[in-house]
Coordinates of C-alpha atoms in Angstrom, one line a residue:
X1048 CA 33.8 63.0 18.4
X1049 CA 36.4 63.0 15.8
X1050 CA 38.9 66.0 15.0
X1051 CA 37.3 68.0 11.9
X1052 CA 40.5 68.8 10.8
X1053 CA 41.7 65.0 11.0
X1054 CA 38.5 63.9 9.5
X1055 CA 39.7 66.0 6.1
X1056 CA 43.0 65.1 5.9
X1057 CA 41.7 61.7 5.8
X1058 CA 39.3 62.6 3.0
X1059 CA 42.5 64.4 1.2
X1060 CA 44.2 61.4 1.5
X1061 CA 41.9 58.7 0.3
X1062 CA 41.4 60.8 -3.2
X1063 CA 44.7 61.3 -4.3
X1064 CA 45.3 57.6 -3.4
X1065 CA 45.9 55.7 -6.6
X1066 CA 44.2 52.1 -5.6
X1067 CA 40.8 54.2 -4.8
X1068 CA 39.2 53.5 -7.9
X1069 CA 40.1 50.0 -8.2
X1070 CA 39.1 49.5 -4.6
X1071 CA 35.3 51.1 -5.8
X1072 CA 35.0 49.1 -8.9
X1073 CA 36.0 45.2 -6.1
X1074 CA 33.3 46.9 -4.0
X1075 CA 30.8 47.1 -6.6
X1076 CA 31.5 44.1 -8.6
X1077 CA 31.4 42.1 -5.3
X1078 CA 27.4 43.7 -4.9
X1079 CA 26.6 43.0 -8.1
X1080 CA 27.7 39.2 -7.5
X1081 CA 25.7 39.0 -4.1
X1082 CA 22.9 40.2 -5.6
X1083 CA 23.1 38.0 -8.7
X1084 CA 23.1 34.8 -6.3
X1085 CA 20.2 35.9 -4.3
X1086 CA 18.3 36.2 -7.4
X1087 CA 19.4 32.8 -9.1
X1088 CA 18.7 30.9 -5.7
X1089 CA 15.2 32.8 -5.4
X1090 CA 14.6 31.4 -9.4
X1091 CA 15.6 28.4 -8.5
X1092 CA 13.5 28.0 -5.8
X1093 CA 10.7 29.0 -8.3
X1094 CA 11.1 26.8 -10.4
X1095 CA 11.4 23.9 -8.2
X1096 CA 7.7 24.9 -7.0
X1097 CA 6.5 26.0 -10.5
X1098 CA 7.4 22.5 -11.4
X1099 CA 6.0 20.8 -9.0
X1100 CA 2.6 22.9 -9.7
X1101 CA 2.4 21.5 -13.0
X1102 CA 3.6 18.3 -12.3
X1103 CA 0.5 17.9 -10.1
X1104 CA -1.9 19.4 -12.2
X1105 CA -1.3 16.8 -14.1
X1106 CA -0.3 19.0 -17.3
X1107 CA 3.4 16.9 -17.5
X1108 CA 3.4 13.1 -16.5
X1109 CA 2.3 12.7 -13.6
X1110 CA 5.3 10.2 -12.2
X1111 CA 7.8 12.8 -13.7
X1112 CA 9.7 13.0 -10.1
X1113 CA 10.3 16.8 -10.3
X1114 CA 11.6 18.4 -6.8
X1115 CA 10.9 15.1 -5.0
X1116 CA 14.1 15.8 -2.3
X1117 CA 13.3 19.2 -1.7
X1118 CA 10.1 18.4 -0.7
X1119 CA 8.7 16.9 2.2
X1120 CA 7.4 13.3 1.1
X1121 CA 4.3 13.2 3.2
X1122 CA 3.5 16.3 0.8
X1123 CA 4.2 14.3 -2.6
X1124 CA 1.5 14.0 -5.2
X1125 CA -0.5 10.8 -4.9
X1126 CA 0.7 10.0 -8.6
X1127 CA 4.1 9.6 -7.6
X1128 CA 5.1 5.8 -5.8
X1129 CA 4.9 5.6 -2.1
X1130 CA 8.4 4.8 -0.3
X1131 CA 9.0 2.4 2.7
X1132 CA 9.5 5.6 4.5
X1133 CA 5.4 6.1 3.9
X1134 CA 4.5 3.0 2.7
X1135 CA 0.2 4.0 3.0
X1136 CA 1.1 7.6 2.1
X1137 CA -1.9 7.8 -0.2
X1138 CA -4.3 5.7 0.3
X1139 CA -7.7 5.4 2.3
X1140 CA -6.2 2.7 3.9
X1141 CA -4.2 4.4 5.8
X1142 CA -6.5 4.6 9.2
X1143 CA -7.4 1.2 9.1
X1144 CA -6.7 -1.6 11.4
X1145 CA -3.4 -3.2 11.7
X1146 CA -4.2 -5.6 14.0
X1147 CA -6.1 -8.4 13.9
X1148 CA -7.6 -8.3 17.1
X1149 CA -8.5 -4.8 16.0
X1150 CA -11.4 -7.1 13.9
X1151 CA -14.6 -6.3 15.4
X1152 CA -17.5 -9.2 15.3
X1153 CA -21.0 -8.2 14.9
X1154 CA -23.0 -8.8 18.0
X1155 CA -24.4 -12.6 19.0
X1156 CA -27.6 -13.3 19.4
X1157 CA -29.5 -17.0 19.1
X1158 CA -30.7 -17.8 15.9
X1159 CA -32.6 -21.1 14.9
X1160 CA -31.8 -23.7 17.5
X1161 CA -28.2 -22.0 17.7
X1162 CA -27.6 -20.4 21.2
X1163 CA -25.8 -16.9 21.2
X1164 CA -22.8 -18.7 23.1
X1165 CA -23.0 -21.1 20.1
X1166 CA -23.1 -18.2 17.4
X1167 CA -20.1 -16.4 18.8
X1168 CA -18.3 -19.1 19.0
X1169 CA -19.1 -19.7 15.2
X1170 CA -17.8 -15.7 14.3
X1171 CA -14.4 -16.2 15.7
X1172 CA -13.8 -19.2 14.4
X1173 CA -14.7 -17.3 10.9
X1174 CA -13.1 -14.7 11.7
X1175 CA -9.7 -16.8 12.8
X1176 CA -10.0 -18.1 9.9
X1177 CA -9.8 -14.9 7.8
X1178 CA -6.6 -13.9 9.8
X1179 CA -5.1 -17.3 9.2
X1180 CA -5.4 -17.4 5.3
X1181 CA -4.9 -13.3 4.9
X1182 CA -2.4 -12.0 8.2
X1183 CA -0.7 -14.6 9.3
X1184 CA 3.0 -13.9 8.5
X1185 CA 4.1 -17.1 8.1
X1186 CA 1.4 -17.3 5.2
X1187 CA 2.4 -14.2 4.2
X1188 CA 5.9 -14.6 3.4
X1189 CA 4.6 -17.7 1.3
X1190 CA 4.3 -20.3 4.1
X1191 CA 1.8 -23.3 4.0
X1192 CA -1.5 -22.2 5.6
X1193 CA -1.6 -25.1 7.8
X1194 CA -4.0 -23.1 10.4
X1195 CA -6.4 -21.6 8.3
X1196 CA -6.8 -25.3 6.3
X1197 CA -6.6 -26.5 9.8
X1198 CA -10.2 -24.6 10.8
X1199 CA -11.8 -26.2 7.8
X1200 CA -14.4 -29.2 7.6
X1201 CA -11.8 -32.4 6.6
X1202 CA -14.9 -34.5 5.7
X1203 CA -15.9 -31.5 3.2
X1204 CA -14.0 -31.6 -0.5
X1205 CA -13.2 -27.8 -0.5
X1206 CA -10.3 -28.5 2.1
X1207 CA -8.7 -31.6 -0.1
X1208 CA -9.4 -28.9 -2.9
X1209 CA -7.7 -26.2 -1.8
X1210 CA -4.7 -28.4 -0.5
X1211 CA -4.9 -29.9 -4.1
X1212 CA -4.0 -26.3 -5.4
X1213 CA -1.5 -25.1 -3.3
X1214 CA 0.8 -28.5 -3.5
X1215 CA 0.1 -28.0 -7.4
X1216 CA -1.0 -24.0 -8.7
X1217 CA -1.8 -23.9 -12.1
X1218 CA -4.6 -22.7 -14.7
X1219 CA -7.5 -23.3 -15.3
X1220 CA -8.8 -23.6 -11.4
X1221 CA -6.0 -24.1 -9.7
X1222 CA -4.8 -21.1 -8.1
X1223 CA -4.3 -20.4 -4.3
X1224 CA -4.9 -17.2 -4.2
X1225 CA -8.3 -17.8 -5.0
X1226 CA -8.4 -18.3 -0.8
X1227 CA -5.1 -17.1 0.3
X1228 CA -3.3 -14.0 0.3
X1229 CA 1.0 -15.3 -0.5
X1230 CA 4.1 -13.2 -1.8
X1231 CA 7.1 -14.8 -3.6
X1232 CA 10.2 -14.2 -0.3
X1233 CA 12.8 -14.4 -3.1
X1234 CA 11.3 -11.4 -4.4
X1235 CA 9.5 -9.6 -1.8
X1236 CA 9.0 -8.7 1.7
X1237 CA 6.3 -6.9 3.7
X1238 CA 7.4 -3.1 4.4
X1239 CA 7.3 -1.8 8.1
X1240 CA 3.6 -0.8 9.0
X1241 CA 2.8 -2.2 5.6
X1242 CA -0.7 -4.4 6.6
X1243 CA -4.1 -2.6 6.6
X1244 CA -7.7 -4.7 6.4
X1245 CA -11.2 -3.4 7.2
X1246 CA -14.0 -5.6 6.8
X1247 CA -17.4 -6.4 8.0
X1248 CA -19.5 -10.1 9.2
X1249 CA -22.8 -10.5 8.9
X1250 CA -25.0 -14.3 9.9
X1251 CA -28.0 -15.8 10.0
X1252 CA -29.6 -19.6 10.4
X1253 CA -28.0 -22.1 7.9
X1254 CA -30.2 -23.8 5.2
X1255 CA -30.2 -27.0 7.5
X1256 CA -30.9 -27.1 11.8
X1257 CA -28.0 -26.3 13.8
X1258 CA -25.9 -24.7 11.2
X1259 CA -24.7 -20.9 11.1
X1260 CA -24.5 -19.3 8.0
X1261 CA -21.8 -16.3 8.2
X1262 CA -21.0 -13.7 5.6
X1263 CA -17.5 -12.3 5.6
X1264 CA -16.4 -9.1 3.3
X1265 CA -12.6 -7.9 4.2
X1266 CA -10.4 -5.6 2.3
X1267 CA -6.7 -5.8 2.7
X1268 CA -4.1 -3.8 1.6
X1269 CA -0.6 -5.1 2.0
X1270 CA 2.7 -2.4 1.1
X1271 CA 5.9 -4.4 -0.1
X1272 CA 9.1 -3.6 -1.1
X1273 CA 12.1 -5.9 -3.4
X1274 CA 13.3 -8.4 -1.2
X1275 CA 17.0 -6.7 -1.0
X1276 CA 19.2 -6.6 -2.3
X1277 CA 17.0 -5.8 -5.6
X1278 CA 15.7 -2.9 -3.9
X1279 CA 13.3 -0.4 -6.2
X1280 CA 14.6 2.9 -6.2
X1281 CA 11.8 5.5 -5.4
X1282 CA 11.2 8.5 -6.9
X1283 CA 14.1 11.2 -4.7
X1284 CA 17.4 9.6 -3.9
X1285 CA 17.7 7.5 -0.8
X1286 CA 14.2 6.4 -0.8
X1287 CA 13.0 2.7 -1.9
X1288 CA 9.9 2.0 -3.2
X1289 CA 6.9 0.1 -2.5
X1290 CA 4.1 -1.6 -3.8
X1291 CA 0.8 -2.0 -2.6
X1292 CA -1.6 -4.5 -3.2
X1293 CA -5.3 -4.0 -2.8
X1294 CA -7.3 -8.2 -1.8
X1295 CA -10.7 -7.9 -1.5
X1296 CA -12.3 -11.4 -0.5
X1297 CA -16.0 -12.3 0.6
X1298 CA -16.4 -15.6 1.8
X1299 CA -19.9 -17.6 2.9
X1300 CA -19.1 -20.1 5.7
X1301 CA -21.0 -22.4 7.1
X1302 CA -20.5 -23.8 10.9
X1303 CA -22.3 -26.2 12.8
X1304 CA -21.2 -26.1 16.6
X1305 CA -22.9 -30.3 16.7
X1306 CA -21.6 -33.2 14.5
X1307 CA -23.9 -34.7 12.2
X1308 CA -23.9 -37.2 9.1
X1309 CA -20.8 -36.3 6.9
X1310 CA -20.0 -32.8 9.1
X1311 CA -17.4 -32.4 11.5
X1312 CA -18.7 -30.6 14.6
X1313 CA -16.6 -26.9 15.3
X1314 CA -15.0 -26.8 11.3
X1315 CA -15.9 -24.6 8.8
X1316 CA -17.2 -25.3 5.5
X1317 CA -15.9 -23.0 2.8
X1318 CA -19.8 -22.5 0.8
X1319 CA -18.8 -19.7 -1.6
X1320 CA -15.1 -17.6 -1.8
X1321 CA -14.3 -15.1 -4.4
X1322 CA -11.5 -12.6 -4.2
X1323 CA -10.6 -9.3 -6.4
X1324 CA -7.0 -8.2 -6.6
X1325 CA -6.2 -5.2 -7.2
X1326 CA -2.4 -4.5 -8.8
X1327 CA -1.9 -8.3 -9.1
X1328 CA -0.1 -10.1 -12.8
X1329 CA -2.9 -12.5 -12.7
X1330 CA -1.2 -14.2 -16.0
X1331 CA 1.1 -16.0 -13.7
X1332 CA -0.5 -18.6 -11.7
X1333 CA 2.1 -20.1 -9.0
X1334 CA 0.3 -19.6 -6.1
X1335 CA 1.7 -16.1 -5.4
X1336 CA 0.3 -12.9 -5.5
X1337 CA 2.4 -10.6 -7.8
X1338 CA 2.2 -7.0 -7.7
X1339 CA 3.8 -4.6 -10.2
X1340 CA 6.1 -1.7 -9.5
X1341 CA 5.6 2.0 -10.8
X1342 CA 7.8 1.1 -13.6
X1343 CA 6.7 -2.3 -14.5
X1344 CA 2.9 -1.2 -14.4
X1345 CA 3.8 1.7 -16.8
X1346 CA 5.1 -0.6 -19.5
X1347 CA 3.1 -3.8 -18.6
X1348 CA 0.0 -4.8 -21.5
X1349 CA -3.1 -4.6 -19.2
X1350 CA -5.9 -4.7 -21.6
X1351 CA -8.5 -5.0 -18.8
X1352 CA -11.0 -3.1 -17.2
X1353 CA -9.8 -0.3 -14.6
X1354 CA -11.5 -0.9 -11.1
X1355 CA -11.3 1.5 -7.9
X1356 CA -10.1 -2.0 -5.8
X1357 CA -11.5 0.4 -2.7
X1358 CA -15.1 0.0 -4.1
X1359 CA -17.0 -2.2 -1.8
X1360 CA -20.4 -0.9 -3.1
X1361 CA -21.1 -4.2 -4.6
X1362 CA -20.4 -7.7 -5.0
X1363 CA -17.7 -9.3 -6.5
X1364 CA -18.2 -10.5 -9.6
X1365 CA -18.6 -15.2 -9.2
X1366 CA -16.3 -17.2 -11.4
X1367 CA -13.1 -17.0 -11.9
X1368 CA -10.7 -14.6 -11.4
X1369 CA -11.6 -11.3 -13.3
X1370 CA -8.1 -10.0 -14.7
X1371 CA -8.4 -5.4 -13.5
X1372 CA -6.3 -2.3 -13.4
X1373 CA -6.6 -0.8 -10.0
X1374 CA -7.3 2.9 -10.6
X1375 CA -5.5 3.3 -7.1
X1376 CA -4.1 1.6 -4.5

């Protein structure tokens, strides 16, 4: 323990020193700075959340990026554009298939004079040729669909057709897409984990012997970002945006697994195809699929009807294509 005596000589000393007050009024000012940060950075902080409260409340707009880097993106409000980072972040879609194997068939069985070795065989040749026009990424990325137009009847005119169409897209039926899912590679590319589908077959005996009827309803949702370098800036910095693209297609095809007068035995023959895009410019007919950004889609004239493009609760619409704002995607 200290001397008491030292211990008030020390005392004595500090107060007749002449820098004591001026060290007391550095000591306080310096608190009085400490504590003004901590309550700036703690208003801040508020903010940032109170912000982001009302930004997803809907009460400002909802694509008003508020706080978007200081919070975690899986966490963003739906409203705001999903980034190649989570290019599903969002949307149903999210725990669907990605693989087309990953398709399941509904279970053979014989029907008419069909044999359920015959019937199966029929299914994955439908369902092949679903993949072919929709997954393939040759297709994809624009290609010819030389497969999927490869699995189709020759003697039947709805393969010339459809050939007819994609050497030479145009209005008022002649458009691809009413069949096949493209993108434009000068402008876009598929994002990472950017393919979902989910979809359903259904068959029965075909209007004439030893013909398969098969009933095919598949939703696909495709995420895709500029083709760089015209990259779309997302909503935080260092984050590039996507956009995703809801097909819904239901197809009738008929199969015969024998050859008979005018049909070619093991093709398919394209009876009925109609398709519902959902975040698609259908005034440009070039045989592309064409999405719009956030940005674009906020100042774009869509005078059409909005659709929930996830809706598979009934039939699409027959006829042409039926121009639609997605309500999501």
């Amino acid at each position: 323990m200290s001397d008491p005596v030292d211990y008030i000589t020390r005392l004595r000393a500090e107060a007749q020193n002449p820098d004591r007050e001026g060290a007391f009024r550095a000591d306080r000012q310096r608190r009085r700075l400490r504590r003004a940060s901590v309550g700036a950075f703690a208003a801040l902080a508020l903010a940032g959340l109170a912000t982001w409260l009302v930004t997803s409340t809907g009460e400002r707009p909802a694509d008003e990026p508020y706080a978007a880097a200081a919070l975690d993106e899986r966490l963003w409000p739906d409203a705001w554009p999903a980034t190649t980072n989570l290019p599903l972040r969002g949307s149903p879609a999210r725990t669907w298939a990605t693989d087309a194997q990953d398709l399941p068939l509904p279970v053979p069985a014989a029907v008419g004079s069909l044999s359920r070795g015959q019937v199966s065989e029929g299914l994955r040749r439908a369902r092949e040729f679903v993949v072919a026009a929709n997954l393939d990424r040759v297709v994809l990325r624009g290609g010819h669909p030389a497969q999927a137009l490869e699995l189709l009847d020759p003697q039947q005119p709805a393969r010339a057709r459809l050939t007819e169409h994609l050497r030479a897209p145009g209005l008022p039926d002649g458009d691809p897409t009413e069949m096949f899912t493209r993108f434009d590679p000068a402008e876009l590319t598929l994002a990472d984990e950017g393919i979902r589908v989910r979809g359903r077959m259904a068959f029965e005996a075909g209007s004439i012997p030893g013909q398969l009827r098969i009933r095919a309803d598949y939703t696909f949702v495709y995420a895709l970002r500029r083709t760089e370098p015209l990259s779309e800036p997302g909503p935080a910095p260092d984050t590039e945006e996507v956009a995703r693209v809801v097909v819904r297609r239901q197809l009738v095809l008929l199969y015969a697994p024998a050859g008979s007068p005018g049909v070619t035995a093991g093709k398919l023959v394209p009876a009925d195809y109609r398709r519902q895009l959902g975040n698609h410019d259908c005034g440009t007919v070039d045989g592309f699929v064409h999405p719009y950004f956030s940005k674009e889609a906020k100042a774009a004239d869509r005078p059409w009807p909005v659709v929930d493009p996830y809706d598979e609760s009934t039939d699409i619409p027959a006829g042409p294509l039926r121009c639609t704002v997605p309500s999501r995607t």
